[in-house]
Coordinates of C-alpha atoms and ligand atoms in Angstrom, one line a residue:
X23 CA -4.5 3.9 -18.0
X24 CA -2.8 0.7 -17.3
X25 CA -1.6 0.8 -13.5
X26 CA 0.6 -1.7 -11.7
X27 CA 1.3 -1.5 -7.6
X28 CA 2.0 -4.2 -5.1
X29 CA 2.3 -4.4 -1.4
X30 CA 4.4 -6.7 0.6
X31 CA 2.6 -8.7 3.1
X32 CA 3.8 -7.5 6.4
X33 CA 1.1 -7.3 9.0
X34 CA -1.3 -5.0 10.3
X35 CA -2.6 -1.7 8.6
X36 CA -3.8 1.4 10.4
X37 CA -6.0 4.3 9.9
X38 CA -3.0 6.0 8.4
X39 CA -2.2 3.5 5.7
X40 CA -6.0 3.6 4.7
X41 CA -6.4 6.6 4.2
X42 CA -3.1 6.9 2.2
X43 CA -1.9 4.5 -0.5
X44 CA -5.3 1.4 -0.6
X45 CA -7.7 4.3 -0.6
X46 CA -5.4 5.6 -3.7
X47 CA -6.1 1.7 -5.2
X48 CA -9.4 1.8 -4.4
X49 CA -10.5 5.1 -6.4
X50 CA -7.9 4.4 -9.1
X51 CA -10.0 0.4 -9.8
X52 CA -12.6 2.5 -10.8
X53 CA -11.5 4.0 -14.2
X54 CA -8.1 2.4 -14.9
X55 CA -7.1 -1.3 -16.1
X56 CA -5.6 -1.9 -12.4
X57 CA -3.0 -4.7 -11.5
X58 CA -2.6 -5.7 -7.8
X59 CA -0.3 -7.7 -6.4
X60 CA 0.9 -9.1 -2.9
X61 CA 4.8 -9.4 -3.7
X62 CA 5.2 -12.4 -1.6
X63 CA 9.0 -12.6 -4.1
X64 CA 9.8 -9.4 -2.4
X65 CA 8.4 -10.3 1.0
X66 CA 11.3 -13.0 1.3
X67 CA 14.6 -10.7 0.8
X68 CA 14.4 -9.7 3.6
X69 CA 14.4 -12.2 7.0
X70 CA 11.1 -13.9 7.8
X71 CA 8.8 -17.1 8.5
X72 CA 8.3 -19.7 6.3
X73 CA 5.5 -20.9 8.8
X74 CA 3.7 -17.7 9.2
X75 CA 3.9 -16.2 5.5
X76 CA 0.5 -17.8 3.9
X77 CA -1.1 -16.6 7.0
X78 CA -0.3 -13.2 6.4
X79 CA -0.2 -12.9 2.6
X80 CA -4.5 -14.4 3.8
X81 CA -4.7 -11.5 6.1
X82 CA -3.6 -9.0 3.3
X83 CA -5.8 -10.6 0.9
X84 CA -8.6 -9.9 3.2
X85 CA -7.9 -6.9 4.4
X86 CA -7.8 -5.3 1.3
X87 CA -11.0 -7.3 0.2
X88 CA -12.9 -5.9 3.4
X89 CA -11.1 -2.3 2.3
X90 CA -12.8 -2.2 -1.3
X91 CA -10.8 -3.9 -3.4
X92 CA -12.9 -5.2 -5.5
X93 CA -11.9 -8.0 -7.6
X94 CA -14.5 -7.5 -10.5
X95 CA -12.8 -4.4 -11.1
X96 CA -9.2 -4.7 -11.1
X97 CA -7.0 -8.1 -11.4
X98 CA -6.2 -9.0 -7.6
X99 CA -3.2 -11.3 -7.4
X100 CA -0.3 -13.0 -5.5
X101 CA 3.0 -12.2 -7.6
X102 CA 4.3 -15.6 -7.0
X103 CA 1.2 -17.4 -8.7
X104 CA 2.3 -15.4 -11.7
X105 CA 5.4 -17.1 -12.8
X106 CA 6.3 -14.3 -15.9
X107 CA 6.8 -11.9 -12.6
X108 CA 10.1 -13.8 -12.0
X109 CA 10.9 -14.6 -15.8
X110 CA 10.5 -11.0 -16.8
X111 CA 13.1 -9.9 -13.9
X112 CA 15.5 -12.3 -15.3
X113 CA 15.3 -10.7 -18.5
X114 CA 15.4 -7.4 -17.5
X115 CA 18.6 -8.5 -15.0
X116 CA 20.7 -8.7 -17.9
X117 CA 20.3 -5.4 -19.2
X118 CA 20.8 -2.9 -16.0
X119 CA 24.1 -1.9 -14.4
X120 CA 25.2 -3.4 -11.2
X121 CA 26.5 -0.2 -9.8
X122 CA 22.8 1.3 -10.0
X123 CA 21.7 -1.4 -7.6
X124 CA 24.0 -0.9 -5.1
X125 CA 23.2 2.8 -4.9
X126 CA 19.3 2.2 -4.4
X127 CA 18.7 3.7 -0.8
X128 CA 16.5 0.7 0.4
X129 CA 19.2 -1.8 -0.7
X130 CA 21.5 0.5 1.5
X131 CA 19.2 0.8 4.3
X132 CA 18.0 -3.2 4.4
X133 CA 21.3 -4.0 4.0
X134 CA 22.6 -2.3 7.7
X135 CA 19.6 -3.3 9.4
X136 CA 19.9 -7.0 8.2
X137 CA 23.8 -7.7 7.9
X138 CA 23.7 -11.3 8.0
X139 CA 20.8 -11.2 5.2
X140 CA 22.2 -9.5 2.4
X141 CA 21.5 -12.0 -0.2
X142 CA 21.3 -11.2 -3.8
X143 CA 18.0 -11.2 -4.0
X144 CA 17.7 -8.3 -1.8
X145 CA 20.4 -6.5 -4.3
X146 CA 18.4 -7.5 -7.2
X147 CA 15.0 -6.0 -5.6
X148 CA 14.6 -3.3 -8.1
X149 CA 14.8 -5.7 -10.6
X150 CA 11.9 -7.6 -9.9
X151 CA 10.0 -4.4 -9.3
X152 CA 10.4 -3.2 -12.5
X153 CA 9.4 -6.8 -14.1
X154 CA 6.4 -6.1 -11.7
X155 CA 5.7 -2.6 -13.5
X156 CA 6.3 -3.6 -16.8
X157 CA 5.1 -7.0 -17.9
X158 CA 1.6 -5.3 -17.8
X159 CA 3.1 -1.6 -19.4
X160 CA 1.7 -0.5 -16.5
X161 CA 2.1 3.6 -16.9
X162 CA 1.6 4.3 -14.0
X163 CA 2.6 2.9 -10.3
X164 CA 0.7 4.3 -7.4
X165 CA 3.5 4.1 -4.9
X166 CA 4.6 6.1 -1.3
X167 CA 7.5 8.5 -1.5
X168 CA 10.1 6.0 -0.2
X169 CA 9.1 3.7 -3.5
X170 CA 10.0 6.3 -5.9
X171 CA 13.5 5.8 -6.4
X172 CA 12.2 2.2 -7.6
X173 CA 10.2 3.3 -10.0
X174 CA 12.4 5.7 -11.0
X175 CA 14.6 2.3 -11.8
X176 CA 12.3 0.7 -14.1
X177 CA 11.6 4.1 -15.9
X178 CA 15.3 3.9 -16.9
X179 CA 15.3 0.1 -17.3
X180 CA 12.1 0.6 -20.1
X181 CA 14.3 3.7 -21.8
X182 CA 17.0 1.2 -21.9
X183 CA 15.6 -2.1 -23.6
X184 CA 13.0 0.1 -26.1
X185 CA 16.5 1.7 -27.4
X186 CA 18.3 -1.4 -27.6
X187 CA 15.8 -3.8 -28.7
X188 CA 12.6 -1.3 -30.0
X189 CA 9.7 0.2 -28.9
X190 CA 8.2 -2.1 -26.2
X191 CA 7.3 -0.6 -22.8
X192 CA 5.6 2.9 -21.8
X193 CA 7.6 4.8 -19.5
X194 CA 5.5 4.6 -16.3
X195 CA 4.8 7.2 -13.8
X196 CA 5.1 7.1 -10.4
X197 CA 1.8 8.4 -9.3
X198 CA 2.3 9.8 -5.6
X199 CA -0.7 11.5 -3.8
X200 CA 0.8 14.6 -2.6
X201 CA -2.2 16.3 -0.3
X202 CA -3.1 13.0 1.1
X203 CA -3.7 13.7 4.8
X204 CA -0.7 12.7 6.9
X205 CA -2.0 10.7 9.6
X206 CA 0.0 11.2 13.0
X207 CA 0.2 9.4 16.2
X208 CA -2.6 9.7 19.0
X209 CA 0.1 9.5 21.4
X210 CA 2.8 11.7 20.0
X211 CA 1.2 13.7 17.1
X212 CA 4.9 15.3 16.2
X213 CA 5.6 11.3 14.8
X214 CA 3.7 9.6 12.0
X215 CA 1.3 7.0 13.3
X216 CA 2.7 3.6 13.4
X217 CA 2.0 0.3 14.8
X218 CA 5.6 -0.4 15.3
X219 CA 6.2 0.8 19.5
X220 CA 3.4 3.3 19.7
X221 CA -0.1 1.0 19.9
X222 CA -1.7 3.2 22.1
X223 CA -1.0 5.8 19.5
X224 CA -2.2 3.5 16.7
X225 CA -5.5 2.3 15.5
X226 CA -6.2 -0.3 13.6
X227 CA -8.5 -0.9 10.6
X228 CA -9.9 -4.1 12.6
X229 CA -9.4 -2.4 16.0
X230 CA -12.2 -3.0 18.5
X231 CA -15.2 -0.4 19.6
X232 CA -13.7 -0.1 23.0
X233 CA -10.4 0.3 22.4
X234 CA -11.2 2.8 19.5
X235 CA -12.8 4.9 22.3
X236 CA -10.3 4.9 24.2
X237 CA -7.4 5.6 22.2
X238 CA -9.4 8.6 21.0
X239 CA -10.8 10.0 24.6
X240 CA -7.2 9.9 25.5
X241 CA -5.6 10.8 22.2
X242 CA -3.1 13.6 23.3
X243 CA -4.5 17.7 22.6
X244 CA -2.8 20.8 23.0
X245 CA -3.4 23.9 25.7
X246 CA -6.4 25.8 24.7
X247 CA -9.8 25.0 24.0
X248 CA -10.3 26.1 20.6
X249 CA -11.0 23.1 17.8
X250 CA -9.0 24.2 15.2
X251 CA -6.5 23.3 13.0
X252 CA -3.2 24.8 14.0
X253 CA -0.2 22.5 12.8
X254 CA 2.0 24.9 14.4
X255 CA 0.8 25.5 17.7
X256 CA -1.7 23.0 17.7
X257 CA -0.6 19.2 16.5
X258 CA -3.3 17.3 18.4
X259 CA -6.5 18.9 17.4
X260 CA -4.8 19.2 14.5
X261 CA -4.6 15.7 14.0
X262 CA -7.8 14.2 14.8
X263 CA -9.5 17.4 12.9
X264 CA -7.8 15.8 9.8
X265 CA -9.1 12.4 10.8
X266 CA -12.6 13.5 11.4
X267 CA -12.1 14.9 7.6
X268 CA -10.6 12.0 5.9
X269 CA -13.5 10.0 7.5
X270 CA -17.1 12.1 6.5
X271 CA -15.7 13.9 3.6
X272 CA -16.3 17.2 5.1
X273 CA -13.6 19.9 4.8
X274 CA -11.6 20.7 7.9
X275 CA -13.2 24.8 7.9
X276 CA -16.7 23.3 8.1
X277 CA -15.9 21.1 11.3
X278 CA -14.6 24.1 13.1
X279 CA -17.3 25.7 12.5
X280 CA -19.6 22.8 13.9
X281 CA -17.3 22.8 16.6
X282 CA -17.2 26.3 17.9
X283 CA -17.1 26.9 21.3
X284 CA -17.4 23.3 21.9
X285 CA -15.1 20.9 24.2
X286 CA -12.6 18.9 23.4
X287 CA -14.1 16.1 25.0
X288 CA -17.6 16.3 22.8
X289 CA -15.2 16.8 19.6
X290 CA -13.7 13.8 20.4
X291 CA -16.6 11.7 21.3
X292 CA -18.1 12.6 18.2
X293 CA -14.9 11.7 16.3
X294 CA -15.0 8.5 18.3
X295 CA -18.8 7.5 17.1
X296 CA -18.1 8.3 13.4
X297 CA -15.0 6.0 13.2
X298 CA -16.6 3.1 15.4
X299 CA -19.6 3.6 12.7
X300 CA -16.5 4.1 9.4
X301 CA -14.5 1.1 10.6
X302 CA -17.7 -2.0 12.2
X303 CA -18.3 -2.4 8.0
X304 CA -14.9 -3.0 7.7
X305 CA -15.0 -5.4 11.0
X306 CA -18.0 -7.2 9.4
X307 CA -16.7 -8.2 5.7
X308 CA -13.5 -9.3 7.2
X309 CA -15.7 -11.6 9.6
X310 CA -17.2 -13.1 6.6
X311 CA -13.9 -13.4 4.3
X312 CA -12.5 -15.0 7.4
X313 CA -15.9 -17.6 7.6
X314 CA -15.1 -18.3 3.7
X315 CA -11.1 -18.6 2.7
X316 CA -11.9 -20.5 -0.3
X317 CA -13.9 -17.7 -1.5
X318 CA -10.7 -15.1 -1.0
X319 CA -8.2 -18.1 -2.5
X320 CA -11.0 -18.4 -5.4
X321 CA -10.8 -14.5 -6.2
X322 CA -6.9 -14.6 -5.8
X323 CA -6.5 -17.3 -8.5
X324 CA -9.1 -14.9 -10.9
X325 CA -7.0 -12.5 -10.8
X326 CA -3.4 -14.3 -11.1
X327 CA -5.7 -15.7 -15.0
X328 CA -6.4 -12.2 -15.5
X329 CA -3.0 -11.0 -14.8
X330 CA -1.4 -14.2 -16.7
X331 CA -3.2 -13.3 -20.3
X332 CA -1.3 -9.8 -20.3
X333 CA 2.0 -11.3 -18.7
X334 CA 2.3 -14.3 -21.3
X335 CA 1.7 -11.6 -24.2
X336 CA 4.4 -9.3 -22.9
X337 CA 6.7 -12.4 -21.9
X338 CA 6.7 -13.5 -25.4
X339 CA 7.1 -10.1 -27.1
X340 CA 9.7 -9.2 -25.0
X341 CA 11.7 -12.7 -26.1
X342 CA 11.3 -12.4 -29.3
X343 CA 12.7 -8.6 -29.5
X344 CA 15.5 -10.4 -27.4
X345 CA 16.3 -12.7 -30.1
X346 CA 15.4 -15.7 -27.7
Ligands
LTN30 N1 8.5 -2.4 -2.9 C1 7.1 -2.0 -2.7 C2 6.1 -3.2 -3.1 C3 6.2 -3.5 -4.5 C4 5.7 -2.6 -5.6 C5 6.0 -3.3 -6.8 C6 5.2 -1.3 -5.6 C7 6.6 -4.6 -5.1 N2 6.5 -4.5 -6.5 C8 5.7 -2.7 -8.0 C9 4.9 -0.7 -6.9 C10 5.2 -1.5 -8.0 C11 6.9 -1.7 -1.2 O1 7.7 -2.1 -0.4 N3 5.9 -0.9 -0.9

């Protein structure tokens, strides 16, 4: 299946985003015809740095290199580099309602926190999503819950152009991982972790030996002594039981049993030494991206020439049905 996703670059991922939607990308390279992007176009709606945006689009390059994105296997691009991205959005502009856009919940939501930013690109968002999805007839889009309504979006925007202007674009699926383990905060584990506030309830994909120790040793538990997973009456345990299973691929029943009649503190030192071990590869392929930059820029452009052969085709298809 053709798949299309993007992520803006905004810095820093977690243990929680890891495990959630790049480890979706990374399984879904394997057997699909995969399309990633960084949407640097959608990046700037919303307030930011002119001075500090290549620096971070670099650091989400290579993070999702070090991650397992692997660029012989999927098309690994900047959105901007690919200039049909923007053409097809003007296309598809002209053939969506207005009203639609100013109903989208992330329009409404951007819009409040950033009242003296509400430019039109920002309204137009959606848009440029949907050219995203469909100039590769991507049919499907891993995404995050919040993203649905988006693809929702350009599901109606394809319905719409194939009945006014023929059969052109697969109506794509948003592909949303339902069981994927919901990662919570060390600190607070009744609040999603998130780097935003809550660092000592956060660690980072890069995050150092030490401080992954730390966090961990003093990772909030619950009354009791028991290791078992209790989301009820037992958030803490529960929450590091789920990392230590998301991390060696054993199923939570089988650590308890390891686990019985154990401490919390051997539990934890234990969980401590396997993510050290999970996360130094990580550490060490981002060391070396870092060393090379021309070698991450080099496998960036690849993949904008990959991604251009299937953009031009659709570009000019899409004209033509157009009558341009
Ligand atoms: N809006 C998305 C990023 C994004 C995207 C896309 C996701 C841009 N274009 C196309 C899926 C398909 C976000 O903020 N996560």
């Amino acid at each position: 299946m053709k798949i299309f996703s993007a992520v803006r670059p905004t810095g820093g991922i977690h243990i929680g985003n890891y495990l959630g939607a790049i480890n979706q990308w990374i399984s879904l390279q394997e057997n699909n015809d995969c399309y990633f992007a960084i949407a640097d176009l959608h990046a700037i709606t919303t307030p930011y740095d002119q001075n500090t945006l290549k620096d971070k689009i670099f650091e989400l390059a290579v993070t999702y290199l070090s991650l397992g994105i692997d660029p012989q296997k999927c098309a690994f691009f900047i959105q901007s580099k690919v200039r049909e991205h923007t053409e097809l959005a003007w296309l598809i502009g002209t053939i969506v309602p207005v009203g639609e856009l100013q109903r989208m919940t992330q329009f409404k939501d951007k819009a409040t926190q950033h009242k003296e930013y509400v430019n039109a690109g920002l309204l137009n968002y959606p848009i440029l999503m949907a050219a995203d999805i469909l100039l590769y007839k991507s049919g499907g889009v891993p995404v995050g819950k919040d993203q649905k309504q988006h693809v929702e979006f350009a599901r109606n925007a394809a319905e719409k152009f194939n009945k006014q202007f023929g059969e052109c674009f697969p109506i794509p699926e948003p592909l949303i991982e339902e069981k994927q383990a919901n990662i919570m905060s060390l600190k607070d584990p009744s609040k999603k972790m998130s780097k935003s506030g809550d660092q000592k309830g956060c660690i980072n994909i890069f995050e150092e030996d030490d401080s992954i120790r730390k966090k961990i040793m003093s990772a909030e538990t619950d009354t009791g002594s028991e290791i078992k997973y209790d989301l009820e009456n037992k958030k803490g345990i529960s929450n590091l039981l789920s990392i230590y299973s998301a991390f060696s691929k054993i199923e939570i029943p089988l650590i308890e049993k390891k686990y019985e009649g154990k401490k919390y503190a051997e539990f934890k030192s234990d969980l401590a030494d396997l993510l050290i071990s999970k996360l130094s590869e990580f550490k060490e392929k981002r060391y070396s991206y870092y060393k090379n930059p021309d070698l991450v820029y080099n496998m960036l452009e690849k993949g904008a020439e990959k991604a251009r052969i299937e953009a031009k085709k659709t570009i000019e298809e899409v004209k033509q049905k157009m009558g341009l």
